[in-house]
mmCIF file with all atom_site columns, C-alpha atoms in Angstrom:
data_model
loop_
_atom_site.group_PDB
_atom_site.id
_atom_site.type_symbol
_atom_site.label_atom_id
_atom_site.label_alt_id
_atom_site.label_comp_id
_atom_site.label_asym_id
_atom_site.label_entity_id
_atom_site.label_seq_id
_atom_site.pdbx_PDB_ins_code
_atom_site.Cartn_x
_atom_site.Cartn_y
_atom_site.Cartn_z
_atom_site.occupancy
_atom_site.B_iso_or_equiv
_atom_site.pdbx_formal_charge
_atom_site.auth_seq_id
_atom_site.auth_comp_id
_atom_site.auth_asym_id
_atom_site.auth_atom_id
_atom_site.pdbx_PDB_model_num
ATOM 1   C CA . UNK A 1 1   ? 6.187   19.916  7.603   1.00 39.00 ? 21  UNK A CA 1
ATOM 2   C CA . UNK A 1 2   ? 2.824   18.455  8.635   1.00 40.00 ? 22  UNK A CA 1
ATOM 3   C CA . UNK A 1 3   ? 2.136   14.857  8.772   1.00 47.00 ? 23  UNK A CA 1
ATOM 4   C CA . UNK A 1 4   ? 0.025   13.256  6.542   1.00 52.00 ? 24  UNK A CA 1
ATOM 5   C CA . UNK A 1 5   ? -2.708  11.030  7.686   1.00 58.00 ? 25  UNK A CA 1
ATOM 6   C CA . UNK A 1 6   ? -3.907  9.441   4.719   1.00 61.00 ? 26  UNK A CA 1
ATOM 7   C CA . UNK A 1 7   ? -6.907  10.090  2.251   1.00 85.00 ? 27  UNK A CA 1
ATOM 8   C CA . UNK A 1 8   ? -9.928  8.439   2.491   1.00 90.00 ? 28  UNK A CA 1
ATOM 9   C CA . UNK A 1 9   ? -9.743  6.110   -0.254  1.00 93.00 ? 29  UNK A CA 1
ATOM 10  C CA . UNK A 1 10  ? -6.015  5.114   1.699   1.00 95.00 ? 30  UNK A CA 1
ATOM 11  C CA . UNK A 1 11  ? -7.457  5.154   4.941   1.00 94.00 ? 31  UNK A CA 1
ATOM 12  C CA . UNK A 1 12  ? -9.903  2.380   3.084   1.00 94.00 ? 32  UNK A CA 1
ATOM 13  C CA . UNK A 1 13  ? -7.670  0.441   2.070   1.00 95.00 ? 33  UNK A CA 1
ATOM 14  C CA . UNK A 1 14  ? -6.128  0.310   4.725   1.00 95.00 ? 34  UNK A CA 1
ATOM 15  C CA . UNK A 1 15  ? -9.470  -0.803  6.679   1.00 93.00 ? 35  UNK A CA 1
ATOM 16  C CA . UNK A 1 16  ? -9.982  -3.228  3.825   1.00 93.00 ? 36  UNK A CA 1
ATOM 17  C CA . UNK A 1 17  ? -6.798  -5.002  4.734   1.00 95.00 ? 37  UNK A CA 1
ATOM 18  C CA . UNK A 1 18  ? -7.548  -4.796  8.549   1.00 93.00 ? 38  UNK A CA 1
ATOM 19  C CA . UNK A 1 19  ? -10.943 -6.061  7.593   1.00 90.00 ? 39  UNK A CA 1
ATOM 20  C CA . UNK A 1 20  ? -9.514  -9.568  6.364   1.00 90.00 ? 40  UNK A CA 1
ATOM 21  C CA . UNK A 1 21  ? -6.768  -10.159 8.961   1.00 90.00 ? 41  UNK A CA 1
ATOM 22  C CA . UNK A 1 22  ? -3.084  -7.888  7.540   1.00 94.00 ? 42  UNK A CA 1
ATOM 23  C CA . UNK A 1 23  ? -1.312  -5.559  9.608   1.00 94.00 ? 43  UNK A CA 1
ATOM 24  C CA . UNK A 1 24  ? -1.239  -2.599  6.870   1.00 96.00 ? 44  UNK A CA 1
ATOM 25  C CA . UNK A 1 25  ? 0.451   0.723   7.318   1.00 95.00 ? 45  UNK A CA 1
ATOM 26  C CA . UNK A 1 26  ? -0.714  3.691   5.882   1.00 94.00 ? 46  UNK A CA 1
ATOM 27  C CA . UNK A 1 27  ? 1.702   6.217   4.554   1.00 93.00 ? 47  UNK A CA 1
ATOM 28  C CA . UNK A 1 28  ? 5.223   4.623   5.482   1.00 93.00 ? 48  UNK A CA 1
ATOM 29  C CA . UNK A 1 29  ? 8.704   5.658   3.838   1.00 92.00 ? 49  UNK A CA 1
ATOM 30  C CA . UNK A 1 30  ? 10.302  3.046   2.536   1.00 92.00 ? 50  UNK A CA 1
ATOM 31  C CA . UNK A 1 31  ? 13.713  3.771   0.904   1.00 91.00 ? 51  UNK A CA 1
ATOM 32  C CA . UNK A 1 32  ? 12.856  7.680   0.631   1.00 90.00 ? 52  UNK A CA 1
ATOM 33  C CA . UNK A 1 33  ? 9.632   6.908   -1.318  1.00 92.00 ? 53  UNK A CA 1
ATOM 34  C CA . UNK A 1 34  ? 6.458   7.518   0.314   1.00 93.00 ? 54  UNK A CA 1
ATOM 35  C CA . UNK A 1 35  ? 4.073   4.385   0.316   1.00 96.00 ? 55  UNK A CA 1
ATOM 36  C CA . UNK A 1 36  ? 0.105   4.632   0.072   1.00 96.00 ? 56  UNK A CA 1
ATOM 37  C CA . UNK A 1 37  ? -0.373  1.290   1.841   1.00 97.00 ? 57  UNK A CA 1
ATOM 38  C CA . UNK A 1 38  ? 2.584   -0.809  3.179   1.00 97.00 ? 58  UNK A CA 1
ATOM 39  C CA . UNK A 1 39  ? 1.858   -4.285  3.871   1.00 96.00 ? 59  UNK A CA 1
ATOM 40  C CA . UNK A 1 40  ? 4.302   -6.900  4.836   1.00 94.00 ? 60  UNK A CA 1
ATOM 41  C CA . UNK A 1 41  ? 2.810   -10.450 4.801   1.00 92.00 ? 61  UNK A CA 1
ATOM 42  C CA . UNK A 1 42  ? 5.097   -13.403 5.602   1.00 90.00 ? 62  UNK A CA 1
ATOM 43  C CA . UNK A 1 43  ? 7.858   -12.605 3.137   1.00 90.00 ? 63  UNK A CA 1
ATOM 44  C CA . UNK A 1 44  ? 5.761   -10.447 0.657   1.00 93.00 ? 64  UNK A CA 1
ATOM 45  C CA . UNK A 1 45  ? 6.500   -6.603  0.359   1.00 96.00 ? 65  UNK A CA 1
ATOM 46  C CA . UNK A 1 46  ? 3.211   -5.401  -0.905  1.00 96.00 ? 66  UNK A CA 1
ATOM 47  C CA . UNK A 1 47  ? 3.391   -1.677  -1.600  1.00 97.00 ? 67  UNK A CA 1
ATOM 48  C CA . UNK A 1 48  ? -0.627  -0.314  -2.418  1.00 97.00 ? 68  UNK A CA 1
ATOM 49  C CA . UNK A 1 49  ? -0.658  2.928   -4.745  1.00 96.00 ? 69  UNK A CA 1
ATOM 50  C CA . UNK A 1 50  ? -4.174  5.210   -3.956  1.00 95.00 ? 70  UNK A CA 1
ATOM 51  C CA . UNK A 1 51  ? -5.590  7.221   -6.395  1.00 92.00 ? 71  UNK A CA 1
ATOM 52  C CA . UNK A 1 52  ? -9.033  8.647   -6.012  1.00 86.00 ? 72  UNK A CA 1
ATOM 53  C CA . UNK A 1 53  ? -10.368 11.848  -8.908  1.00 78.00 ? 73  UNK A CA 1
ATOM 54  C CA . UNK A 1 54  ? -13.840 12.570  -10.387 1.00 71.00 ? 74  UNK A CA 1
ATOM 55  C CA . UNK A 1 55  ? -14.332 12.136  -13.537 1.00 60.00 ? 75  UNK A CA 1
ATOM 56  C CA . UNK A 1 56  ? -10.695 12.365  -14.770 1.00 55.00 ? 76  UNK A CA 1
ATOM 57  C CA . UNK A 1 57  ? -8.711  10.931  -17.310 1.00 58.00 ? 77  UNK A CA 1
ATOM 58  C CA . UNK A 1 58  ? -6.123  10.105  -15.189 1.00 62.00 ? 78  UNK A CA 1
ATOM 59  C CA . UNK A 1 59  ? -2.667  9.011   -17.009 1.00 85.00 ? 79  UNK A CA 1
ATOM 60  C CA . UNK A 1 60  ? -3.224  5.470   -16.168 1.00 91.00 ? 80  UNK A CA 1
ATOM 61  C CA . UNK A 1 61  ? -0.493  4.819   -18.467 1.00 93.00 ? 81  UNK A CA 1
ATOM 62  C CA . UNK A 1 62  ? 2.090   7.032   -16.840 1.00 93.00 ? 82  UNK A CA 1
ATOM 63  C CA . UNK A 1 63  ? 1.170   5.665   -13.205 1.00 94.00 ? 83  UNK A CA 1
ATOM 64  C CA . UNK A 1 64  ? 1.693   2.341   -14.664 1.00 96.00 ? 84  UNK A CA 1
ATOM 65  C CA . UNK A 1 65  ? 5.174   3.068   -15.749 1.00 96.00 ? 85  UNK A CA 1
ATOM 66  C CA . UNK A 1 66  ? 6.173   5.142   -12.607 1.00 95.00 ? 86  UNK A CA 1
ATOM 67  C CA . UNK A 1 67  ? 5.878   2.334   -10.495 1.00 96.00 ? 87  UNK A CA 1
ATOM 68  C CA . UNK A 1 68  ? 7.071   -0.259  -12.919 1.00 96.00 ? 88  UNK A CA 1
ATOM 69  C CA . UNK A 1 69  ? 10.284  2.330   -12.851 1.00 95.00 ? 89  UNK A CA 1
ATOM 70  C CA . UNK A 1 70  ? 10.088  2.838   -8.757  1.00 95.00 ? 90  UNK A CA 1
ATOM 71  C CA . UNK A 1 71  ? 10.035  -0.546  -8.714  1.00 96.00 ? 91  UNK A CA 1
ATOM 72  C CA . UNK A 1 72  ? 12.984  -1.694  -9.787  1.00 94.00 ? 92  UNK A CA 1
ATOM 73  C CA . UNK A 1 73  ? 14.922  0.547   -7.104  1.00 93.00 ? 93  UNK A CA 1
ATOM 74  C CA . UNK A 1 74  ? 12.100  -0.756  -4.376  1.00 95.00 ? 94  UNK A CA 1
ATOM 75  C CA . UNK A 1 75  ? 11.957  -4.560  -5.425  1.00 95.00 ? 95  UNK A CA 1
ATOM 76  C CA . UNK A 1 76  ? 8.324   -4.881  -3.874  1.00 96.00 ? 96  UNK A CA 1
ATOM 77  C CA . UNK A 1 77  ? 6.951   -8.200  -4.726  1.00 95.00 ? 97  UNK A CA 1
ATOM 78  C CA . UNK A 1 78  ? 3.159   -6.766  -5.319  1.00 96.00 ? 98  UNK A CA 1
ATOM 79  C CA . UNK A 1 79  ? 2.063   -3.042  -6.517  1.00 97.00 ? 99  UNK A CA 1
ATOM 80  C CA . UNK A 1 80  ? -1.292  -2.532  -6.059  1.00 97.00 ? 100 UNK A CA 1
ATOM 81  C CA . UNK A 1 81  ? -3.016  0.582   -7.907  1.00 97.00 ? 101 UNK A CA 1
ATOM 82  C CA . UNK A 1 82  ? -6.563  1.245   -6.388  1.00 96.00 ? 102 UNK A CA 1
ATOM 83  C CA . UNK A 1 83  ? -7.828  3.720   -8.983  1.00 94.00 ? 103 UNK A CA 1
ATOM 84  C CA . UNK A 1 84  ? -11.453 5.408   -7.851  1.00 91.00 ? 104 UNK A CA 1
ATOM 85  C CA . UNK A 1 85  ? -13.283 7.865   -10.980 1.00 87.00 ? 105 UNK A CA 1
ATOM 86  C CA . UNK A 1 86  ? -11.579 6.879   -13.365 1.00 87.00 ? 106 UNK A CA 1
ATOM 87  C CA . UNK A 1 87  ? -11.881 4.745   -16.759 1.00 87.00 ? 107 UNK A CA 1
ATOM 88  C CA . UNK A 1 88  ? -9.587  1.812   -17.007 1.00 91.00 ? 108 UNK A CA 1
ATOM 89  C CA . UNK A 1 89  ? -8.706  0.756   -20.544 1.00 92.00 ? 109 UNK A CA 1
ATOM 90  C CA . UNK A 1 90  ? -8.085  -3.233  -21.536 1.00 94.00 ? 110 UNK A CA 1
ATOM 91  C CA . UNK A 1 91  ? -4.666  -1.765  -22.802 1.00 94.00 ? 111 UNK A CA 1
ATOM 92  C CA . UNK A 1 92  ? -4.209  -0.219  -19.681 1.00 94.00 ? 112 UNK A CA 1
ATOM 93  C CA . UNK A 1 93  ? -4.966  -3.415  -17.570 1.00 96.00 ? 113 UNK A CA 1
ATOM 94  C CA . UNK A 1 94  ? -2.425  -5.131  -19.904 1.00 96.00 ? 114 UNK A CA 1
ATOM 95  C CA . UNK A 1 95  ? 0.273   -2.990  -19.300 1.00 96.00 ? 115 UNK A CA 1
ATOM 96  C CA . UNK A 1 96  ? 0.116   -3.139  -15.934 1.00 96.00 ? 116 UNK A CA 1
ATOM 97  C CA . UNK A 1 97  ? 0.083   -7.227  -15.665 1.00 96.00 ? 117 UNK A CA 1
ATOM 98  C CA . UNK A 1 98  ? 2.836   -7.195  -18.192 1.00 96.00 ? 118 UNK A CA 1
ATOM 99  C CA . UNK A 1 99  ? 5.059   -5.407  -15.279 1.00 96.00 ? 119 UNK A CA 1
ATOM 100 C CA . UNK A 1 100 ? 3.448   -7.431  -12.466 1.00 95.00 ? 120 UNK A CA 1
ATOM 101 C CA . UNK A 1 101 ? 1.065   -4.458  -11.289 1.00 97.00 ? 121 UNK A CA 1
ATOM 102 C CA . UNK A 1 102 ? -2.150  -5.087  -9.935  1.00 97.00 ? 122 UNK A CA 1
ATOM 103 C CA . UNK A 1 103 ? -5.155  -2.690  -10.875 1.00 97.00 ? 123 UNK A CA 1
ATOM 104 C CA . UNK A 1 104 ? -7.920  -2.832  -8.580  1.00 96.00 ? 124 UNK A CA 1
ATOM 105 C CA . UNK A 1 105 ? -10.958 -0.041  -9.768  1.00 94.00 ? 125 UNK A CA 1
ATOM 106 C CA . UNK A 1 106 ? -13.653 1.295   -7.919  1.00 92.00 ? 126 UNK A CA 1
ATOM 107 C CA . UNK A 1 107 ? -15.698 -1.885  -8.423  1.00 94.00 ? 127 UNK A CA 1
ATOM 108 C CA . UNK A 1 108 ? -13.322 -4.145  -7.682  1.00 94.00 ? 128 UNK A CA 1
ATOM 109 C CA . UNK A 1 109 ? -12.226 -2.664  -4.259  1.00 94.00 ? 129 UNK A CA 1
ATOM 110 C CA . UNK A 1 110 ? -15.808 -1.841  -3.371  1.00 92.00 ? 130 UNK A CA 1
ATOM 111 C CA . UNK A 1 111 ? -16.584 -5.568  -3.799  1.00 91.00 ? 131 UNK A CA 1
ATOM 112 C CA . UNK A 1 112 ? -13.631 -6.622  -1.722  1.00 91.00 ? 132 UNK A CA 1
ATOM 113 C CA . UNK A 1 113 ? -14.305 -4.042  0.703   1.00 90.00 ? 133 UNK A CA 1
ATOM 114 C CA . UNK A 1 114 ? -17.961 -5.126  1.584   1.00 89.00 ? 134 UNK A CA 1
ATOM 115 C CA . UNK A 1 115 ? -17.147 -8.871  1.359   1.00 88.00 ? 135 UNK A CA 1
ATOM 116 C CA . UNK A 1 116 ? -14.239 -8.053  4.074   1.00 86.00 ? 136 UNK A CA 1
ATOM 117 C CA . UNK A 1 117 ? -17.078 -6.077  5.976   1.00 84.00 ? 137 UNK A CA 1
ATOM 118 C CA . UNK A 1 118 ? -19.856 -9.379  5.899   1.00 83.00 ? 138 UNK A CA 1
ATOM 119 C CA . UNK A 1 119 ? -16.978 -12.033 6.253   1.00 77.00 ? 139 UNK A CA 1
ATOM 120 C CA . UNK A 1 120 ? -13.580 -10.293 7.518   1.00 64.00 ? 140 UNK A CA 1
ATOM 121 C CA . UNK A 1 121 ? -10.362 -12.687 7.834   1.00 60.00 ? 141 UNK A CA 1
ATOM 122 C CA . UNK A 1 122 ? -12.242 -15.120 5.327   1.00 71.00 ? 142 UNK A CA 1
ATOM 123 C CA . UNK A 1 123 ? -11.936 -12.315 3.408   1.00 76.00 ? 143 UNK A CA 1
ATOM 124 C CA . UNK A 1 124 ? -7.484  -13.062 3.306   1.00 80.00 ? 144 UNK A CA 1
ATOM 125 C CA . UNK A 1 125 ? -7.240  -15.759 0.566   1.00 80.00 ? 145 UNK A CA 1
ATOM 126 C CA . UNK A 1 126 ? -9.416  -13.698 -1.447  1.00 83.00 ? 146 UNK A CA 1
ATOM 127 C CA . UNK A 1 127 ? -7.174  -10.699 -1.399  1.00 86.00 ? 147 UNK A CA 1
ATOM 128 C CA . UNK A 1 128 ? -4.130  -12.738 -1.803  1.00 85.00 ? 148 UNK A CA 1
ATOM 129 C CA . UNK A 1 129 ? -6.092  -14.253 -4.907  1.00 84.00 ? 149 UNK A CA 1
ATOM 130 C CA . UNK A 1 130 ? -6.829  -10.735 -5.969  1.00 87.00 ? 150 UNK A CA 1
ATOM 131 C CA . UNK A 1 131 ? -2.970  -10.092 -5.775  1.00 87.00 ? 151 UNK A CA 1
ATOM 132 C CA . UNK A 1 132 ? -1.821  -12.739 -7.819  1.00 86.00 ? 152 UNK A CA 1
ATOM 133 C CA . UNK A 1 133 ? -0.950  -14.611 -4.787  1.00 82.00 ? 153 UNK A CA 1
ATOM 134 C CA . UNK A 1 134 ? -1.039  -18.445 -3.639  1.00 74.00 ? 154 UNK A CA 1
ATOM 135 C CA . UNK A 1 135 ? -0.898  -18.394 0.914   1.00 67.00 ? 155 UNK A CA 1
ATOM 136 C CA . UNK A 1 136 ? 0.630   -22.107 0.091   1.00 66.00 ? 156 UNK A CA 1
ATOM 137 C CA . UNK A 1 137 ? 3.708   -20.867 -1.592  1.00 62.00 ? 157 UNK A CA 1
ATOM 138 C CA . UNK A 1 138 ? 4.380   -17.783 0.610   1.00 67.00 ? 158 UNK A CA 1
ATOM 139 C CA . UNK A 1 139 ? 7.076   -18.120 3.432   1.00 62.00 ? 159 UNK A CA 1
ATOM 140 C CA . UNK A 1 140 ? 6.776   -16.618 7.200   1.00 61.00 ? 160 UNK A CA 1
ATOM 141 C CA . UNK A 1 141 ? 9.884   -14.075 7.704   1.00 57.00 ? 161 UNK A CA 1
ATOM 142 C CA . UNK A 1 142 ? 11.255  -14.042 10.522  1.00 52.00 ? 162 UNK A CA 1
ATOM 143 C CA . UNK A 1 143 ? 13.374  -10.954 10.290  1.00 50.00 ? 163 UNK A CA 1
ATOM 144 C CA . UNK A 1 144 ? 11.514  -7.501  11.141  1.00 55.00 ? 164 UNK A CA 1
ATOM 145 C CA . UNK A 1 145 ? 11.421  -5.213  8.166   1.00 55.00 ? 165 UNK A CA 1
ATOM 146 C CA . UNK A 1 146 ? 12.650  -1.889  8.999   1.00 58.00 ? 166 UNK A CA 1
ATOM 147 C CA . UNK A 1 147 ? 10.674  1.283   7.909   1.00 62.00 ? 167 UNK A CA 1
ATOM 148 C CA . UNK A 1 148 ? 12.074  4.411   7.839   1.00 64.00 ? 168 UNK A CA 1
ATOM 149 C CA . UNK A 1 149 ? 10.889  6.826   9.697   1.00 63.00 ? 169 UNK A CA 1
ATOM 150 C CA . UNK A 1 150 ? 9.159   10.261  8.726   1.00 70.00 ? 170 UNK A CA 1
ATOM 151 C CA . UNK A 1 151 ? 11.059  13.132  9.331   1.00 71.00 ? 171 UNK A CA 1
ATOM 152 C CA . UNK A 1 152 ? 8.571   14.511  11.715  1.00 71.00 ? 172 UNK A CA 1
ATOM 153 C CA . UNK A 1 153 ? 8.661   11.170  13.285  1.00 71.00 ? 173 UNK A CA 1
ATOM 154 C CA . UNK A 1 154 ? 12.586  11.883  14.054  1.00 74.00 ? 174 UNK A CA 1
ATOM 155 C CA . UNK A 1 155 ? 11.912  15.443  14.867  1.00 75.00 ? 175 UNK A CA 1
ATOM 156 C CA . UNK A 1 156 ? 9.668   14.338  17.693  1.00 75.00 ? 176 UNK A CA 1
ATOM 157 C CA . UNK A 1 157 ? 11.377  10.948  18.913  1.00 73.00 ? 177 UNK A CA 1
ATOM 158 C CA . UNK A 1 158 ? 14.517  13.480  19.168  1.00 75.00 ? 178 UNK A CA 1
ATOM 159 C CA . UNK A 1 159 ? 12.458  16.097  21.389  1.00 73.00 ? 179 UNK A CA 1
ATOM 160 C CA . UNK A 1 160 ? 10.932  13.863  23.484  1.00 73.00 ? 180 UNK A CA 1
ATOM 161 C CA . UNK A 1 161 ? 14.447  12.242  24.532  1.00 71.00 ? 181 UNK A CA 1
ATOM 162 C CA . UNK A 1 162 ? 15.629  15.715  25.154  1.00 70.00 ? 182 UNK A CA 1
ATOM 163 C CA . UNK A 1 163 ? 12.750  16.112  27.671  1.00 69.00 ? 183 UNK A CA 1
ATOM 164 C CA . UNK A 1 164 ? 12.291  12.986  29.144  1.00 69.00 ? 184 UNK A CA 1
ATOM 165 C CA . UNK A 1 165 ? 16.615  13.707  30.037  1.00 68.00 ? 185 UNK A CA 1
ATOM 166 C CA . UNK A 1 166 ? 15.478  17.013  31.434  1.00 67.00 ? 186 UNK A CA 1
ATOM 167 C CA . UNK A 1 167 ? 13.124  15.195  33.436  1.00 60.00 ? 187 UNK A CA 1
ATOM 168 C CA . UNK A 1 168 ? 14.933  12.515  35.088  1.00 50.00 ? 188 UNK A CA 1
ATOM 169 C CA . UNK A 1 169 ? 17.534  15.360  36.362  1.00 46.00 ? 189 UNK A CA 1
#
């Protein structure tokens, strides 16, 4: 199994994030589900959902209910769809804010993106606004959040201990 590094349009978000001060983390597993975009602000799980096509017709609808249904085993407090070359209908937009989902399209995250390129952490309250989010009402944590770790992740933690015992004898 070969580890995945990201696409682009994750590895962008991802930069977009960096760009305006968050500690992202691109393609986590969190409770055997594999997450786009992690982000953990304060007490806020904020899981970010990347789909790029050209010219499709993408099930937005489906998407929409997959995560509304993920959710409930997950209990993020954000999902974030960035959808890139594709149409996004009103009814789709209203679906989605009916189950607390946030859709960002291609002009909205290309808009965020260069803003957090000419003004970086300023950039933070206006991705929090973009998320449905108030930085007054949001808590720090002060537990760490534990991510699961890939499988690959394992299989190399587990072979390195093996040689770094070999080593020391």
């Amino acid at each position: 199994m070969t580890s995945r590094k990201g696409t682009l349009l994750e590895t962008n978000v991802e930069q977009l994030l960096k760009l305006s001060g968050f500690s992202p983390k691109l393609n986590r597993i969190y409770n055997g589900y594999e997450i786009d975009v992690f982000l953990l602000y304060k007490n806020l799980k904020i899981a970010f959902e990347c789909k790029q096509y050209e010219k499709s017709t993408l099930a937005i609808r489906n998407l929409i209910h997959q995560w509304e249904s993920k959710n409930r085993e997950l209990n993020f407090d954000k999902i974030v769809l960035v959808l890139v070359g594709c149409e996004i209908s009103t009814k789709e937009y209203l679906l989605a804010k009916k189950y607390g989902i946030v859709i960002w399209d291609e002009q909205k995250f290309t808009s965020l993106l260069n803003k957090a390129i000419e003004k970086k952490e300023e950039n933070k309250n206006t991705i929090l606004s973009e998320l449905g989010l108030k930085s007054s009402g949001i808590l720090e944590v002060e537990e760490k959040l534990e991510i699961e770790e890939t499988e690959q992740q394992i299989i190399i933690k587990e072979a390195l201990t093996k040689i770094l015992k070999r080593g020391l004898r």
